[in-house]
Amino acid sequence: MNNIQVERLLINYKTLEQFKRFKEYGNQELSMLEDFQNNIIENNSESPFYGIYIGHNLIGRMSLYRISAKYDNYFEPAQDYLELWKLEVLPDYRGRFYGKALVDFAKSFELPIKTNPRINSHAFWEKMDFQKAQYDMERDRGENPLIWMPEGVKEKDTGQSNSDPEE
Amino acid sequence: MNNIQVERLLINYKTLEQFKRFKEYGNQELSMLEDFQNNIIENNSESPFYGIYIGHNLIGRMSLYRISAKYDNYFEPAQDYLELWKLEVLPDYRGRFYGKALVDFAKSFELPIKTNPRINSHAFWEKMDFQKAQYDMERDRGENPLIWMPEGVKEKDTGQSNSDPEE
């Protein structure tokens, strides 16, 4: 386990091609591909994705993005936090702690983390010490946010009226 | 098809019990159930859900919520719009236009609509005349937003720097 290496993914044709193997390939990747083809993104520039290679094969990945404290509606005190999405390990490589290695990497920044798990992934996230955020409809809509907090950070107490977009 | 009736769902034990048949049962419903049991929500108060009954059976539903113009990052000019989520018809009732009836009901408010489709539902949304929103990572993160616009409304041109949370 100690030799699993997580690295920042660079945008190039190879990475963009390997992304297609992942189930959650979507608008984000299509938009990156388009920007890359139109020379809006430089070759080998940094992507918001981190991943694990076995040989030259990308076998797991996640997207990780730092949200500024002023947009923080989840933690107390309000602070920069990481939004984690598209965590995915290719089917042949599951059950070997690659998912855990990615999450541990995210935790190593020592910032709170928020994610919106896919249906049926709750057992995994519980093992990773993530907990359900209090549900606030105006803030969370159709999401089921899970959060993880480093020591000294608490969940923000929402109270239904705190984040009412109608106000 | 003309006699499919969409109605606002009222919060009571029966509705909350019927919600459990839907795949996307999650924190939202659990939080409603808890609030209901603790008398924070009154019996038969209005929920954010709309649904279709066949006899006494709830066979389809969606959540619909009006977002205020000042939080609108999708449309031009900025305006109130509807966020639609958890659109779902029970397996035995699919292929009979109940999903379309729900979407048509949402459209009848004549406000733009935004939704985050589940994987593999794009063909349905395309038939409903929804289109991909331009992907903006800071705004959309892991989402693949689809939008629908009534006449006279345009999509907002994001440009990568418009909604940078780091600014």
CSV table of C-alpha atoms in Angstrom, one decimal:
chain,number,residue,atom,x,y,z
A,1,MET,CA,0.0,0.0,0.0
A,2,ASN,CA,2.8,2.4,0.8
A,3,ASN,CA,3.9,2.6,-2.8
A,4,ILE,CA,0.6,3.8,-4.3
A,5,GLN,CA,1.5,7.2,-5.8
A,6,VAL,CA,-1.1,9.8,-6.5
A,7,GLU,CA,-0.2,12.5,-9.0
A,8,ARG,CA,-1.7,15.6,-10.5
A,9,LEU,CA,-2.9,14.8,-14.0
A,10,LEU,CA,-1.6,16.8,-16.9
A,11,ILE,CA,-3.8,17.7,-19.8
A,12,ASN,CA,-2.7,16.1,-23.1
A,13,TYR,CA,-4.2,13.8,-25.7
A,14,LYS,CA,-3.2,10.7,-23.7
A,15,THR,CA,-4.9,11.7,-20.5
A,16,LEU,CA,-8.0,12.9,-22.3
A,17,GLU,CA,-8.2,9.6,-24.1
A,18,GLN,CA,-7.7,7.6,-20.9
A,19,PHE,CA,-10.5,9.6,-19.3
A,20,LYS,CA,-13.0,8.0,-21.6
A,21,ARG,CA,-12.6,4.7,-19.7
A,22,PHE,CA,-14.3,6.3,-16.7
A,23,LYS,CA,-18.0,6.0,-16.2
A,24,GLU,CA,-18.3,9.6,-15.0
A,25,TYR,CA,-16.9,11.1,-18.2
A,26,GLY,CA,-19.0,14.1,-18.9
A,27,ASN,CA,-19.2,17.8,-19.8
A,28,GLN,CA,-16.1,18.6,-17.8
A,29,GLU,CA,-13.9,16.3,-19.9
A,30,LEU,CA,-15.6,17.3,-23.1
A,31,SER,CA,-15.0,20.9,-22.4
A,32,MET,CA,-11.4,20.3,-21.5
A,33,LEU,CA,-10.9,18.3,-24.8
A,34,GLU,CA,-12.5,21.2,-26.7
A,35,ASP,CA,-10.3,23.8,-25.0
A,36,PHE,CA,-7.3,21.7,-25.6
A,37,GLN,CA,-8.0,21.2,-29.3
A,38,ASN,CA,-8.6,24.9,-29.7
A,39,ASN,CA,-5.3,25.7,-28.0
A,40,ILE,CA,-7.1,27.5,-25.1
A,41,ILE,CA,-5.3,25.0,-22.7
A,42,GLU,CA,-1.6,24.4,-23.2
A,43,ASN,CA,-0.3,20.9,-23.6
A,44,ASN,CA,0.7,19.3,-20.3
A,45,SER,CA,-0.9,22.1,-18.2
A,46,GLU,CA,-2.3,21.0,-14.8
A,47,SER,CA,-5.8,19.6,-14.7
A,48,PRO,CA,-8.1,19.6,-11.6
A,49,PHE,CA,-7.7,15.8,-11.6
A,50,TYR,CA,-5.4,13.6,-9.6
A,51,GLY,CA,-4.8,10.0,-10.4
A,52,ILE,CA,-3.0,6.7,-10.0
A,53,TYR,CA,-1.0,5.1,-12.8
A,54,ILE,CA,0.0,1.5,-13.1
A,55,GLY,CA,2.6,1.5,-15.7
A,56,HIS,CA,1.2,3.9,-18.3
A,57,ASN,CA,-2.4,3.1,-17.4
A,58,LEU,CA,-4.5,5.5,-15.5
A,59,ILE,CA,-6.5,3.3,-13.2
A,60,GLY,CA,-8.1,5.7,-10.8
A,61,ARG,CA,-8.8,9.4,-10.5
A,62,MET,CA,-10.6,12.2,-8.7
A,63,SER,CA,-11.2,15.8,-9.3
A,64,LEU,CA,-10.3,18.2,-6.4
A,65,TYR,CA,-10.9,21.8,-6.2
A,66,ARG,CA,-10.2,24.4,-3.5
A,67,ILE,CA,-13.3,26.5,-2.6
A,68,SER,CA,-12.6,29.9,-1.1
A,69,ALA,CA,-13.7,30.5,2.5
A,70,LYS,CA,-16.2,33.2,1.4
A,71,TYR,CA,-18.2,30.5,-0.4
A,72,ASP,CA,-18.1,28.1,2.5
A,73,ASN,CA,-21.5,27.2,3.7
A,74,TYR,CA,-20.5,23.9,5.4
A,75,PHE,CA,-17.9,24.5,8.0
A,76,GLU,CA,-17.3,26.4,11.3
A,77,PRO,CA,-15.3,28.6,11.2
A,78,ALA,CA,-15.8,29.4,7.5
A,79,GLN,CA,-12.6,28.4,5.7
A,80,ASP,CA,-11.2,27.2,2.4
A,81,TYR,CA,-12.2,23.6,1.8
A,82,LEU,CA,-11.8,21.0,-0.9
A,83,GLU,CA,-14.6,19.8,-3.1
A,84,LEU,CA,-14.0,16.3,-4.3
A,85,TRP,CA,-15.8,14.7,-7.2
A,86,LYS,CA,-15.6,12.0,-9.8
A,87,LEU,CA,-13.7,9.6,-7.5
A,88,GLU,CA,-13.5,6.4,-9.5
A,89,VAL,CA,-11.3,3.4,-9.8
A,90,LEU,CA,-11.6,1.2,-12.9
A,91,PRO,CA,-13.5,-2.1,-12.3
A,92,ASP,CA,-10.5,-4.4,-12.6
A,93,TYR,CA,-8.6,-2.5,-9.9
A,94,ARG,CA,-11.2,-2.2,-7.2
A,95,GLY,CA,-10.9,-3.7,-3.7
A,96,ARG,CA,-7.2,-2.8,-3.6
A,97,PHE,CA,-7.3,0.4,-1.7
A,98,TYR,CA,-6.7,2.7,-4.6
A,99,GLY,CA,-9.8,4.6,-3.7
A,100,LYS,CA,-8.6,5.0,-0.2
A,101,ALA,CA,-5.2,6.2,-1.5
A,102,LEU,CA,-6.9,9.0,-3.4
A,103,VAL,CA,-9.0,10.0,-0.4
A,104,ASP,CA,-6.0,9.9,1.9
A,105,PHE,CA,-4.2,12.2,-0.6
A,106,ALA,CA,-7.1,14.6,-0.5
A,107,LYS,CA,-7.0,14.6,3.3
A,108,SER,CA,-3.3,15.3,3.3
A,109,PHE,CA,-4.0,19.0,2.5
A,110,GLU,CA,-5.5,19.2,6.0
A,111,LEU,CA,-8.5,21.1,4.7
A,112,PRO,CA,-12.2,20.1,5.2
A,113,ILE,CA,-13.5,18.1,2.3
A,114,LYS,CA,-17.0,18.0,0.8
A,115,THR,CA,-18.2,15.4,-1.7
A,116,ASN,CA,-21.5,14.3,-3.2
A,117,PRO,CA,-21.4,10.5,-3.2
A,118,ARG,CA,-23.0,8.4,-5.9
A,119,ILE,CA,-25.9,6.2,-4.9
A,120,ASN,CA,-24.6,3.0,-3.2
A,121,SER,CA,-21.2,4.3,-2.3
A,122,HIS,CA,-22.1,5.2,1.3
A,123,ALA,CA,-20.3,2.2,2.9
A,124,PHE,CA,-17.1,3.3,1.2
A,125,TRP,CA,-17.3,6.9,2.4
A,126,GLU,CA,-18.2,5.8,6.0
A,127,LYS,CA,-15.0,3.7,6.0
A,128,MET,CA,-13.2,6.9,4.9
A,129,ASP,CA,-14.6,8.7,8.0
A,130,PHE,CA,-16.9,11.0,6.0
A,131,GLN,CA,-20.2,11.9,7.6
A,132,LYS,CA,-23.5,13.2,6.3
A,133,ALA,CA,-23.9,16.9,6.3
A,134,GLN,CA,-27.1,18.2,7.8
A,135,TYR,CA,-29.5,18.5,4.9
A,136,ASP,CA,-30.5,22.0,4.0
A,137,MET,CA,-32.7,22.0,0.9
A,138,GLU,CA,-31.9,25.5,-0.3
A,139,ARG,CA,-28.2,24.8,-0.1
A,140,ASP,CA,-28.1,21.1,-1.1
A,141,ARG,CA,-31.1,20.6,-3.5
A,142,GLY,CA,-30.8,17.1,-4.9
A,143,GLU,CA,-27.4,16.5,-3.3
A,144,ASN,CA,-26.5,14.2,-0.4
A,145,PRO,CA,-23.4,16.0,0.7
A,146,LEU,CA,-20.8,14.1,2.8
A,147,ILE,CA,-18.1,15.9,4.7
A,148,TRP,CA,-14.8,15.2,6.4
A,149,MET,CA,-13.2,17.6,8.8
A,150,PRO,CA,-9.6,17.8,10.1
A,151,GLU,CA,-9.2,18.4,13.9
A,152,GLY,CA,-10.5,21.7,15.1
A,153,VAL,CA,-13.1,22.1,12.4
A,154,LYS,CA,-16.8,21.7,13.1
A,155,GLU,CA,-19.8,21.4,10.8
A,156,LYS,CA,-21.7,24.6,10.4
A,157,ASP,CA,-25.1,24.5,12.1
A,158,THR,CA,-27.4,25.4,9.2
A,159,GLY,CA,-30.9,25.9,10.7
A,160,GLN,CA,-33.4,26.0,7.8
A,161,SER,CA,-33.4,29.8,7.4
A,162,ASN,CA,-29.7,30.4,7.2
A,163,SER,CA,-29.2,30.0,3.5
A,164,ASP,CA,-32.6,30.8,2.0
A,165,PRO,CA,-32.1,31.9,-1.5
A,166,GLU,CA,-35.4,33.6,-1.5
A,167,GLU,CA,-34.3,36.2,1.1
B,1,MET,CA,-52.1,11.3,-22.1
B,2,ASN,CA,-54.3,14.3,-21.4
B,3,ASN,CA,-55.6,12.9,-18.2
B,4,ILE,CA,-52.2,12.5,-16.5
B,5,GLN,CA,-52.5,14.8,-13.5
B,6,VAL,CA,-49.4,16.2,-11.7
B,7,GLU,CA,-50.0,17.4,-8.2
B,8,ARG,CA,-48.0,19.0,-5.4
B,9,LEU,CA,-47.2,16.3,-2.8
B,10,LEU,CA,-48.2,16.9,0.8
B,11,ILE,CA,-46.0,15.8,3.6
B,12,ASN,CA,-47.6,13.0,5.7
B,13,TYR,CA,-46.7,9.5,6.7
B,14,LYS,CA,-48.2,8.0,3.6
B,15,THR,CA,-46.1,10.2,1.2
B,16,LEU,CA,-42.9,9.7,3.2
B,17,GLU,CA,-43.5,6.0,3.1
B,18,GLN,CA,-44.1,6.0,-0.6
B,19,PHE,CA,-41.0,8.0,-1.2
B,20,LYS,CA,-39.0,4.9,-0.1
B,21,ARG,CA,-39.8,3.1,-3.4
B,22,PHE,CA,-37.8,5.6,-5.3
B,23,LYS,CA,-34.1,5.0,-6.0
B,24,GLU,CA,-33.1,8.5,-5.3
B,25,TYR,CA,-34.3,8.4,-1.7
B,26,GLY,CA,-31.7,10.3,0.2
B,27,ASN,CA,-30.8,12.9,2.8
B,28,GLN,CA,-33.6,15.2,1.6
B,29,GLU,CA,-36.3,12.7,2.4
B,30,LEU,CA,-34.7,11.5,5.7
B,31,SER,CA,-34.5,15.1,6.8
B,32,MET,CA,-38.2,15.7,5.9
B,33,LEU,CA,-39.1,12.5,7.8
B,34,GLU,CA,-37.2,13.7,10.9
B,35,ASP,CA,-38.7,17.2,10.8
B,36,PHE,CA,-42.1,15.7,10.4
B,37,GLN,CA,-41.7,13.3,13.4
B,38,ASN,CA,-40.4,16.1,15.5
B,39,ASN,CA,-43.4,18.3,14.6
B,40,ILE,CA,-41.2,20.8,12.8
B,41,ILE,CA,-43.2,20.2,9.7
B,42,GLU,CA,-47.0,20.2,10.0
B,43,ASN,CA,-49.1,17.3,8.7
B,44,ASN,CA,-50.1,17.8,5.0
B,45,SER,CA,-47.9,20.8,4.5
B,46,GLU,CA,-46.6,21.3,1.0
B,47,SER,CA,-43.4,19.6,0.0
B,48,PRO,CA,-41.0,20.6,-2.8
B,49,PHE,CA,-42.1,17.5,-4.6
B,50,TYR,CA,-44.7,17.1,-7.4
B,51,GLY,CA,-46.0,13.7,-8.4
B,52,ILE,CA,-48.4,11.5,-10.3
B,53,TYR,CA,-50.8,9.1,-8.6
B,54,ILE,CA,-52.5,6.1,-10.1
B,55,GLY,CA,-55.2,5.3,-7.6
B,56,HIS,CA,-53.4,5.8,-4.3
B,57,ASN,CA,-50.0,4.9,-5.6
B,58,LEU,CA,-47.4,7.5,-6.2
B,59,ILE,CA,-45.7,6.3,-9.4
B,60,GLY,CA,-43.6,9.3,-10.4
B,61,ARG,CA,-42.2,12.4,-8.8
B,62,MET,CA,-39.8,15.3,-9.1
B,63,SER,CA,-38.5,18.0,-6.9
B,64,LEU,CA,-38.9,21.6,-8.1
B,65,TYR,CA,-37.5,24.7,-6.5
B,66,ARG,CA,-37.6,28.3,-7.6
B,67,ILE,CA,-34.1,29.9,-7.4
B,68,SER,CA,-34.1,33.7,-7.1
B,69,ALA,CA,-32.7,35.8,-9.9
B,70,LYS,CA,-29.8,37.0,-7.8
B,71,TYR,CA,-28.4,33.5,-7.6
B,72,ASP,CA,-28.9,32.9,-11.4
B,73,ASN,CA,-25.6,32.1,-13.1
B,74,TYR,CA,-27.1,30.3,-16.1
B,75,PHE,CA,-29.5,32.6,-17.9
B,76,GLU,CA,-29.5,35.9,-19.8
B,77,PRO,CA,-31.0,38.2,-18.6
B,78,ALA,CA,-30.6,36.9,-15.0
B,79,GLN,CA,-34.0,35.8,-13.7
B,80,ASP,CA,-35.8,33.4,-11.4
B,81,TYR,CA,-35.5,29.9,-12.6
B,82,LEU,CA,-36.5,26.4,-11.6
B,83,GLU,CA,-34.1,23.8,-10.4
B,84,LEU,CA,-35.5,20.3,-11.1
B,85,TRP,CA,-34.1,17.2,-9.5
B,86,LYS,CA,-35.1,13.6,-8.5
B,87,LEU,CA,-37.3,13.1,-11.6
B,88,GLU,CA,-38.1,9.5,-11.4
B,89,VAL,CA,-40.9,7.2,-12.6
B,90,LEU,CA,-41.2,3.7,-10.9
B,91,PRO,CA,-39.9,0.9,-13.2
B,92,ASP,CA,-43.3,-0.6,-13.9
B,93,TYR,CA,-44.7,2.6,-15.2
B,94,ARG,CA,-41.9,3.7,-17.6
B,95,GLY,CA,-42.3,4.3,-21.3
B,96,ARG,CA,-45.8,5.8,-20.8
B,97,PHE,CA,-45.0,9.5,-20.9
B,98,TYR,CA,-45.3,10.0,-17.1
B,99,GLY,CA,-41.8,11.5,-17.1
B,100,LYS,CA,-42.8,13.8,-20.0
B,101,ALA,CA,-45.9,14.8,-18.1
B,102,LEU,CA,-43.8,15.9,-15.1
B,103,VAL,CA,-41.4,17.9,-17.3
B,104,ASP,CA,-44.2,19.5,-19.2
B,105,PHE,CA,-45.7,20.5,-15.8
B,106,ALA,CA,-42.4,22.1,-14.9
B,107,LYS,CA,-42.3,24.0,-18.2
B,108,SER,CA,-45.8,25.3,-17.6
B,109,PHE,CA,-44.4,27.9,-15.1
B,110,GLU,CA,-42.7,29.5,-18.1
B,111,LEU,CA,-39.4,29.9,-16.3
B,112,PRO,CA,-36.1,28.6,-17.4
B,113,ILE,CA,-35.2,25.2,-15.9
B,114,LYS,CA,-31.9,23.7,-14.9
B,115,THR,CA,-31.4,20.0,-14.0
B,116,ASN,CA,-28.4,17.7,-13.4
B,117,PRO,CA,-29.2,14.5,-15.2
B,118,ARG,CA,-28.2,11.1,-14.0
B,119,ILE,CA,-25.8,9.2,-16.1
B,120,ASN,CA,-27.5,7.6,-19.2
B,121,SER,CA,-30.6,9.8,-19.1
B,122,HIS,CA,-29.4,12.2,-21.9
B,123,ALA,CA,-31.6,10.7,-24.6
B,124,PHE,CA,-34.7,11.5,-22.5
B,125,TRP,CA,-33.7,15.0,-21.8
B,126,GLU,CA,-32.9,15.7,-25.4
B,127,LYS,CA,-36.4,14.6,-26.3
B,128,MET,CA,-37.6,17.1,-23.7
B,129,ASP,CA,-35.7,19.9,-25.6
B,130,PHE,CA,-33.1,20.3,-22.8
B,131,GLN,CA,-29.6,21.3,-23.9
B,132,LYS,CA,-26.2,21.1,-22.3
B,133,ALA,CA,-25.1,24.2,-20.5
B,134,GLN,CA,-21.7,25.5,-21.3
B,135,TYR,CA,-19.4,23.8,-18.8
B,136,ASP,CA,-17.8,26.1,-16.3
B,137,MET,CA,-15.7,24.2,-13.7
B,138,GLU,CA,-16.0,26.7,-10.9
B,139,ARG,CA,-19.7,26.8,-11.2
B,140,ASP,CA,-20.6,23.3,-12.2
B,141,ARG,CA,-17.8,21.1,-10.6
B,142,GLY,CA,-18.9,17.5,-11.0
B,143,GLU,CA,-22.3,18.4,-12.5
B,144,ASN,CA,-23.4,18.1,-16.1
B,145,PRO,CA,-26.1,20.7,-16.1
B,146,LEU,CA,-28.9,20.7,-18.7
B,147,ILE,CA,-31.1,23.7,-19.3
B,148,TRP,CA,-34.3,24.5,-20.9
B,149,MET,CA,-35.4,28.1,-21.8
B,150,PRO,CA,-38.8,29.5,-22.7
B,151,GLU,CA,-38.9,32.0,-25.6
B,152,GLY,CA,-36.9,35.2,-25.1
B,153,VAL,CA,-34.4,33.7,-22.7
B,154,LYS,CA,-30.8,33.0,-23.6
B,155,GLU,CA,-28.0,31.0,-22.0
B,156,LYS,CA,-25.5,33.2,-20.1
B,157,ASP,CA,-22.1,33.3,-21.7
B,158,THR,CA,-19.9,32.2,-18.9
B,159,GLY,CA,-16.3,32.7,-20.1
B,160,GLN,CA,-14.0,30.9,-17.8
B,161,SER,CA,-13.3,33.9,-15.5
B,162,ASN,CA,-16.9,35.0,-14.8
B,163,SER,CA,-17.6,32.9,-11.9
B,164,ASP,CA,-14.2,32.1,-10.4
B,165,PRO,CA,-14.6,31.5,-6.7
B,166,GLU,CA,-11.0,32.4,-6.1
B,167,GLU,CA,-11.5,36.0,-7.1
